[in-house]
Short mmCIF file of C-alpha atoms in Angstrom, two decimals:
data_model
loop_
_atom_site.label_atom_id
_atom_site.label_comp_id
_atom_site.label_asym_id
_atom_site.label_seq_id
_atom_site.Cartn_x
_atom_site.Cartn_y
_atom_site.Cartn_z
CA ILE A 8 115.87 64.25 110.96
CA ALA A 9 112.54 67.20 110.65
CA LEU A 10 111.38 67.16 107.72
CA GLY A 11 108.18 69.82 107.27
CA GLY A 12 107.18 72.95 109.43
CA GLY A 13 107.45 75.01 112.62
CA SER A 14 105.61 72.34 114.75
CA ASN A 15 107.62 69.26 113.52
CA ILE A 16 111.30 70.35 113.40
CA ASP A 17 110.16 71.62 117.31
CA LEU A 18 108.48 68.63 117.63
CA ALA A 19 112.17 66.51 116.31
CA LYS A 20 114.10 68.66 119.24
CA ALA A 21 111.57 67.86 121.80
CA LEU A 22 112.75 64.19 121.22
CA CYS A 23 116.53 64.99 120.83
CA LEU A 24 115.71 65.30 124.80
CA THR A 25 113.51 63.31 125.48
CA LEU A 26 114.87 60.47 123.87
CA PRO A 27 118.53 59.68 125.37
CA ALA A 28 116.93 60.96 128.84
CA GLY A 29 113.81 58.48 128.72
CA ALA A 30 111.99 62.23 130.46
CA THR A 31 108.91 64.00 129.78
CA ILE A 32 109.71 67.44 128.09
CA ARG A 33 108.35 69.14 130.89
CA SER A 34 111.79 67.79 132.60
CA PHE A 35 113.23 70.41 130.46
CA ILE A 36 111.29 73.12 130.78
CA GLY A 37 113.14 76.82 132.25
CA ARG A 38 117.44 75.92 132.26
CA ILE A 39 119.10 72.41 130.66
CA ASP A 40 121.80 71.69 132.74
CA SER A 41 124.81 70.92 130.80
CA ALA A 42 125.56 67.13 131.18
CA THR A 43 121.75 66.19 129.93
CA PRO A 44 122.34 64.83 126.76
CA VAL A 45 120.85 65.87 122.91
CA LEU A 46 120.51 64.25 119.88
CA PRO A 47 122.14 65.90 116.70
CA LEU A 48 119.16 67.13 114.84
CA VAL A 49 119.18 67.75 110.58
CA ALA A 50 116.18 69.76 110.33
CA MET A 51 115.09 70.52 106.15
CA PRO A 52 112.00 73.15 106.76
CA THR A 53 108.87 72.78 103.38
CA THR A 54 107.05 76.20 105.13
CA ALA A 55 109.28 79.83 105.02
CA GLY A 56 108.46 81.38 108.32
CA THR A 57 109.05 79.44 111.69
CA GLY A 58 112.94 79.67 111.26
CA SER A 59 113.24 76.97 113.48
CA GLU A 60 115.86 74.85 111.89
CA ALA A 61 118.16 77.56 112.87
CA THR A 62 117.02 78.58 116.21
CA PRO A 63 118.04 77.38 119.68
CA GLY A 64 114.06 76.92 121.50
CA ALA A 65 111.46 74.27 120.90
CA ILE A 66 107.80 75.80 121.23
CA LEU A 67 105.60 73.16 122.87
CA VAL A 68 102.03 74.02 124.16
CA ASP A 69 101.24 72.98 127.78
CA PRO A 70 97.81 70.77 127.39
CA ASP A 71 96.82 71.71 130.79
CA ASN A 72 96.13 75.06 130.34
CA ALA A 73 96.59 75.79 126.41
CA THR A 74 99.75 77.72 126.96
CA LYS A 75 103.05 78.61 124.70
CA ILE A 76 105.92 77.20 126.37
CA ALA A 77 109.37 77.30 125.38
CA VAL A 78 112.18 74.70 125.77
CA MET A 79 115.41 76.38 125.52
CA ASP A 80 119.54 75.24 124.59
CA ASN A 81 121.36 76.28 121.81
CA ARG A 82 122.41 72.66 121.44
CA LEU A 83 118.92 72.26 120.31
CA ARG A 84 120.30 74.23 117.08
CA PRO A 85 119.85 70.94 113.94
CA ALA A 86 123.27 70.36 113.20
CA ILE A 87 122.74 70.27 109.94
CA ALA A 88 119.75 72.48 108.36
CA LEU A 89 119.06 72.19 104.53
CA ILE A 90 117.12 74.97 103.34
CA ASP A 91 115.44 73.78 100.28
CA PRO A 92 113.33 76.17 98.63
CA GLU A 93 111.47 74.18 96.20
CA PHE A 94 110.43 72.45 99.62
CA THR A 95 108.28 75.27 99.35
CA PHE A 96 106.89 74.78 96.53
CA THR A 97 103.65 73.03 96.79
CA CYS A 98 102.78 74.90 100.33
CA PRO A 99 99.32 76.01 100.01
CA PRO A 100 99.09 79.63 99.53
CA ARG A 101 97.25 80.79 103.22
CA VAL A 102 100.14 78.80 104.46
CA ALA A 103 102.51 80.24 102.43
CA ALA A 104 101.27 83.51 103.44
CA ASP A 105 100.74 82.72 107.42
CA ALA A 106 104.40 81.28 107.68
CA GLY A 107 105.90 84.73 105.53
CA ILE A 108 103.96 86.83 108.21
CA ASP A 109 105.71 84.69 110.94
CA ALA A 110 109.12 85.14 109.18
CA LEU A 111 108.05 89.39 108.77
CA THR A 112 107.64 89.49 112.76
CA HIS A 113 110.85 87.56 113.58
CA ALA A 114 112.88 90.04 111.63
CA ILE A 115 111.02 93.26 112.60
CA GLU A 116 110.83 91.94 116.81
CA SER A 117 114.90 91.09 116.55
CA TYR A 118 115.23 94.11 114.74
CA VAL A 119 113.84 96.18 118.01
CA THR A 120 114.02 94.40 120.75
CA MET A 121 116.48 94.83 122.98
CA ASP A 122 120.24 95.28 122.88
CA ALA A 123 122.66 92.53 123.38
CA ALA A 124 124.23 95.41 126.18
CA ALA A 125 121.21 96.24 128.55
CA PHE A 126 120.01 92.48 127.80
CA ASP A 127 119.34 90.38 131.20
CA PHE A 128 121.57 87.02 130.77
CA GLY A 129 120.11 86.00 134.57
CA ASP A 130 122.98 83.26 135.43
CA ASP A 131 123.30 81.29 132.31
CA PRO A 132 126.30 81.99 130.69
CA ASP A 133 125.12 80.46 127.14
CA PRO A 134 121.36 82.04 126.56
CA GLY A 135 119.73 81.42 124.07
CA TYR A 136 118.89 84.64 123.18
CA SER A 137 120.96 87.32 124.07
CA GLY A 138 119.26 90.47 122.32
CA ARG A 139 120.48 92.14 119.18
CA THR A 140 123.73 93.62 117.97
CA ALA A 141 125.19 95.17 114.45
CA LEU A 142 125.08 91.61 112.89
CA THR A 143 121.57 90.29 113.92
CA MET A 144 120.22 94.09 113.03
CA LEU A 145 122.32 93.01 109.55
CA PHE A 146 120.28 89.82 108.42
CA ALA A 147 116.81 91.07 110.37
CA ARG A 148 117.26 94.31 107.45
CA GLU A 149 117.87 92.15 104.70
CA SER A 150 114.88 89.61 105.76
CA ILE A 151 112.90 92.16 106.54
CA ARG A 152 113.25 93.70 102.41
CA LEU A 153 112.77 90.68 101.10
CA CYS A 154 109.62 90.13 102.55
CA ALA A 155 108.41 93.82 101.80
CA GLU A 156 109.10 92.44 98.00
CA HIS A 157 107.56 88.92 97.97
CA LEU A 158 105.63 87.88 100.91
CA ARG A 159 102.13 89.38 99.71
CA ARG A 160 103.09 87.73 95.74
CA SER A 161 104.14 84.04 97.89
CA HIS A 162 100.26 84.15 99.05
CA THR A 163 98.35 85.50 95.44
CA ALA A 164 101.01 84.55 93.07
CA THR A 165 99.22 83.00 90.10
CA ASP A 166 101.71 82.44 87.18
CA PRO A 167 104.36 80.30 88.00
CA VAL A 168 107.56 82.03 87.36
CA ALA A 169 106.44 84.51 89.76
CA MET A 170 104.79 82.19 92.14
CA ARG A 171 108.65 80.47 92.65
CA GLU A 172 110.36 83.83 92.57
CA ALA A 173 108.12 84.79 95.91
CA ARG A 174 108.64 81.26 97.62
CA VAL A 175 112.09 81.43 96.78
CA GLY A 176 113.13 85.02 98.09
CA MET A 177 110.02 83.72 101.02
CA SER A 178 112.78 81.21 101.84
CA HIS A 179 115.83 83.72 101.94
CA ALA A 180 114.10 85.83 104.35
CA SER A 181 112.79 83.26 106.64
CA LEU A 182 116.65 82.26 107.20
CA TYR A 183 117.65 85.45 107.70
CA ALA A 184 115.18 86.28 110.05
CA ALA A 185 116.30 83.50 112.13
CA MET A 186 119.83 84.29 112.09
CA SER A 187 118.51 87.18 114.02
CA TYR A 188 115.71 86.36 116.39
CA GLY A 189 117.87 82.97 116.76
CA SER A 190 120.40 85.26 118.82
CA ALA A 191 118.91 88.45 119.40
CA GLY A 192 115.28 87.00 120.63
CA LEU A 193 111.85 88.18 120.72
CA ASN A 194 109.48 90.58 122.94
CA ALA A 195 105.41 92.00 122.69
CA VAL A 196 104.15 90.59 119.67
CA HIS A 197 105.25 86.50 120.36
CA GLY A 198 104.41 87.43 123.87
CA ILE A 199 101.31 88.44 123.51
CA ALA A 200 101.13 86.07 120.50
CA TYR A 201 100.87 82.99 122.99
CA ALA A 202 97.92 84.39 125.73
CA VAL A 203 95.81 85.25 122.64
CA ALA A 204 96.80 81.26 121.14
CA GLY A 205 96.07 79.86 124.46
CA LEU A 206 92.74 81.85 124.40
CA THR A 207 91.69 81.50 120.45
CA ASP A 208 93.80 78.03 118.92
CA LEU A 209 94.16 80.38 115.83
CA SER A 210 97.58 79.78 114.04
CA HIS A 211 100.97 81.18 115.25
CA GLY A 212 101.63 83.36 111.98
CA THR A 213 98.46 84.63 112.74
CA THR A 214 98.13 85.56 116.27
CA ASN A 215 101.66 87.22 115.51
CA ALA A 216 100.41 89.36 112.50
CA VAL A 217 97.08 90.55 114.82
CA MET A 218 99.79 92.12 117.05
CA LEU A 219 102.19 93.22 114.74
CA PRO A 220 101.14 96.76 114.14
CA TYR A 221 99.80 97.32 117.24
CA VAL A 222 103.49 96.76 119.51
CA LEU A 223 105.09 98.69 116.74
CA ASP A 224 102.73 101.19 117.32
CA ALA A 225 103.55 101.47 121.53
CA LEU A 226 107.44 101.01 120.19
CA ARG A 227 107.39 105.51 118.10
CA ASP A 228 109.30 107.06 121.53
CA VAL A 229 111.87 104.28 121.63
CA ARG A 230 112.98 103.10 118.20
CA ARG A 231 112.13 106.13 116.25
CA ASP A 232 115.10 105.35 113.54
CA GLU A 233 114.88 101.53 113.53
CA LEU A 234 111.22 102.14 112.67
CA LEU A 235 111.21 104.52 109.73
CA THR A 236 114.22 101.85 108.46
CA ILE A 237 111.83 99.53 108.23
CA ALA A 238 109.00 101.93 107.02
CA ARG A 239 111.73 103.31 104.27
CA LEU A 240 111.86 99.45 103.08
CA PHE A 241 108.09 99.18 102.78
CA GLY A 242 108.45 101.88 100.68
CA ILE A 243 106.31 104.39 102.64
CA ASP A 244 108.09 107.99 101.10
CA ASP A 245 106.39 110.34 103.25
CA ALA A 246 109.17 113.35 103.96
CA ASP A 247 107.90 113.78 107.38
CA ALA A 248 110.08 110.62 109.39
CA ASP A 249 107.19 110.92 112.23
CA VAL A 250 104.42 110.87 109.48
CA ALA A 251 106.40 107.75 107.80
CA MET A 252 106.82 105.68 111.51
CA ALA A 253 103.32 106.30 112.17
CA ARG A 254 101.56 105.33 108.70
CA LEU A 255 104.58 101.81 109.35
CA PRO A 256 101.80 100.04 111.61
CA VAL A 257 98.49 101.53 109.04
CA VAL A 258 100.54 99.49 106.07
CA LEU A 259 101.57 95.94 107.99
CA ARG A 260 97.86 96.18 109.06
CA ASP A 261 96.76 96.75 105.29
CA LEU A 262 99.23 93.49 104.24
CA ILE A 263 97.59 91.91 106.44
CA GLY A 264 94.42 92.43 106.13
CA ALA A 265 95.08 91.80 102.54
CA LEU A 266 96.31 88.20 103.11
CA GLY A 267 93.21 87.43 105.03
CA VAL A 268 94.05 87.01 108.08
CA PRO A 269 92.20 88.93 111.03
CA VAL A 270 93.33 92.99 111.47
CA THR A 271 92.01 93.27 115.11
CA LEU A 272 91.49 90.42 118.57
CA GLU A 273 88.34 91.39 118.40
CA ALA A 274 87.59 89.87 114.91
CA CYS A 275 90.29 86.33 116.25
CA GLY A 276 87.37 85.68 118.55
CA ILE A 277 88.35 87.60 121.68
CA ARG A 278 85.89 88.82 124.10
CA GLU A 279 86.50 92.56 125.75
CA ALA A 280 86.15 90.77 128.62
CA ASP A 281 88.66 88.68 128.76
CA LEU A 282 91.40 91.46 128.06
CA ASP A 283 93.13 91.97 131.10
CA THR A 284 93.45 87.46 131.48
CA LEU A 285 95.09 87.91 128.18
CA THR A 286 97.50 91.02 129.43
CA ARG A 287 98.16 89.19 132.24
CA ASP A 288 99.16 85.69 130.86
CA ALA A 289 101.25 87.64 128.14
CA LEU A 290 103.26 89.28 131.14
CA ALA A 291 103.81 86.16 132.49
CA VAL A 292 106.19 85.50 129.63
CA THR A 293 108.78 86.70 131.51
CA ARG A 294 111.57 85.90 128.69
CA LEU A 295 109.74 88.01 126.62
CA ALA A 296 108.34 90.93 128.29
CA LYS A 297 112.01 91.63 130.22
CA ALA A 298 113.18 92.25 126.03
CA PHE A 299 110.61 94.92 125.55
CA PRO A 300 112.76 98.28 125.46
CA VAL A 301 109.89 100.24 127.38
CA PRO A 302 110.29 101.85 130.62
CA ASP A 303 107.20 100.53 131.13
CA VAL A 304 106.43 97.09 130.06
CA ALA A 305 103.24 96.66 131.98
CA GLN A 306 101.57 99.40 130.85
CA ARG A 307 102.57 98.90 127.54
CA TYR A 308 101.34 95.95 127.60
CA ALA A 309 97.95 97.17 128.61
CA ARG A 310 97.38 99.46 126.18
CA ILE A 311 98.25 97.53 123.05
CA VAL A 312 96.47 94.66 123.97
CA ARG A 313 92.82 97.12 123.97
CA SER A 314 94.02 98.69 120.63
CA ALA A 315 94.98 95.66 119.42
CA TRP A 316 90.85 94.49 120.52
CA SER A 317 89.74 97.85 118.90
CA GLY A 318 91.40 98.08 115.96
CA GLU A 319 93.48 101.69 116.90
CA LEU A 320 96.84 103.01 115.78
CA SER A 321 97.93 106.57 116.37
CA PHE A 322 97.31 107.57 112.02
CA ASP A 323 94.31 106.09 112.02
CA GLU A 324 92.28 109.69 112.68
CA GLY A 325 94.78 111.60 110.05
CA ARG A 326 95.44 109.25 107.83
CA ALA A 327 95.51 111.51 105.11
CA HIS A 328 97.28 108.99 102.49
CA PRO A 329 95.26 105.27 100.62
CA PRO A 330 97.51 101.93 101.37
CA LEU A 331 100.38 101.20 100.11
CA ASP A 332 101.15 98.55 97.48
CA VAL A 333 103.75 96.84 99.11
CA GLN A 334 103.64 94.14 96.75
CA ALA A 335 105.52 96.73 94.24
CA ALA A 336 107.43 98.15 97.37
#
């Protein structure tokens, strides 16, 4: 039984492998043999963000190099997920914001990831992640809508009724995001965020948040319809679709900043001299890099990392509108 946030649930998933096998978790990195016994798990999340209660992976830190690695198998999906929003009511505002950004990232990333028909399954007949489908996109879209409505209020609300409403909304958003990315998978935001975490020891939500706007900015040529849909969910109502899509990363960056999270890699403590190493480490997370739906993954990663360090977005120079109040979106 796992009670806690994503780290607790992921640790429990690891124990479900190591206890019956009497082996270290290192022996399960990569594909897990179907004969390997796995204990059943009951997961009860106390944060609204990671979605680990409905996904097949345990994300762990390798102490030898501080890099995050994944232990993946569909049998690691908890047998029972008990999601009670009341478990999140006492979550501190900063933690609620960090977890909520993680949920939003999961939803958006899985909404724009590689199609299932084009996904590289390798030789695995039952992969944990297998690309997006119409069903995963349905869950992702609803999660994004809920995040646009409740994420900021889950951090800032002081009225007990408003806080409860926001925390309930984010609990639903987190689960729907998990039901999307738990099948569709993730890509560049998480791939680069893992490398950022290795250099900074910042929280998972923070490293995701700082990368999200810059990854979306780099997808406007390949995910036009999807980004326009997300922009509309965040209340971006420009009649010109290109303007609306260009504004989306700026609006998300403003939201992230309003939650007290750094919005550039430089603000995270990353040195410019570290950017090439950071890009290389991010590309080494191949399961995520190969799902990034662009023809030039390495070049895009390099451009995204540089933009995230300097804080440059395509819309910045011609910005003609004030930030949206996404709390009211």
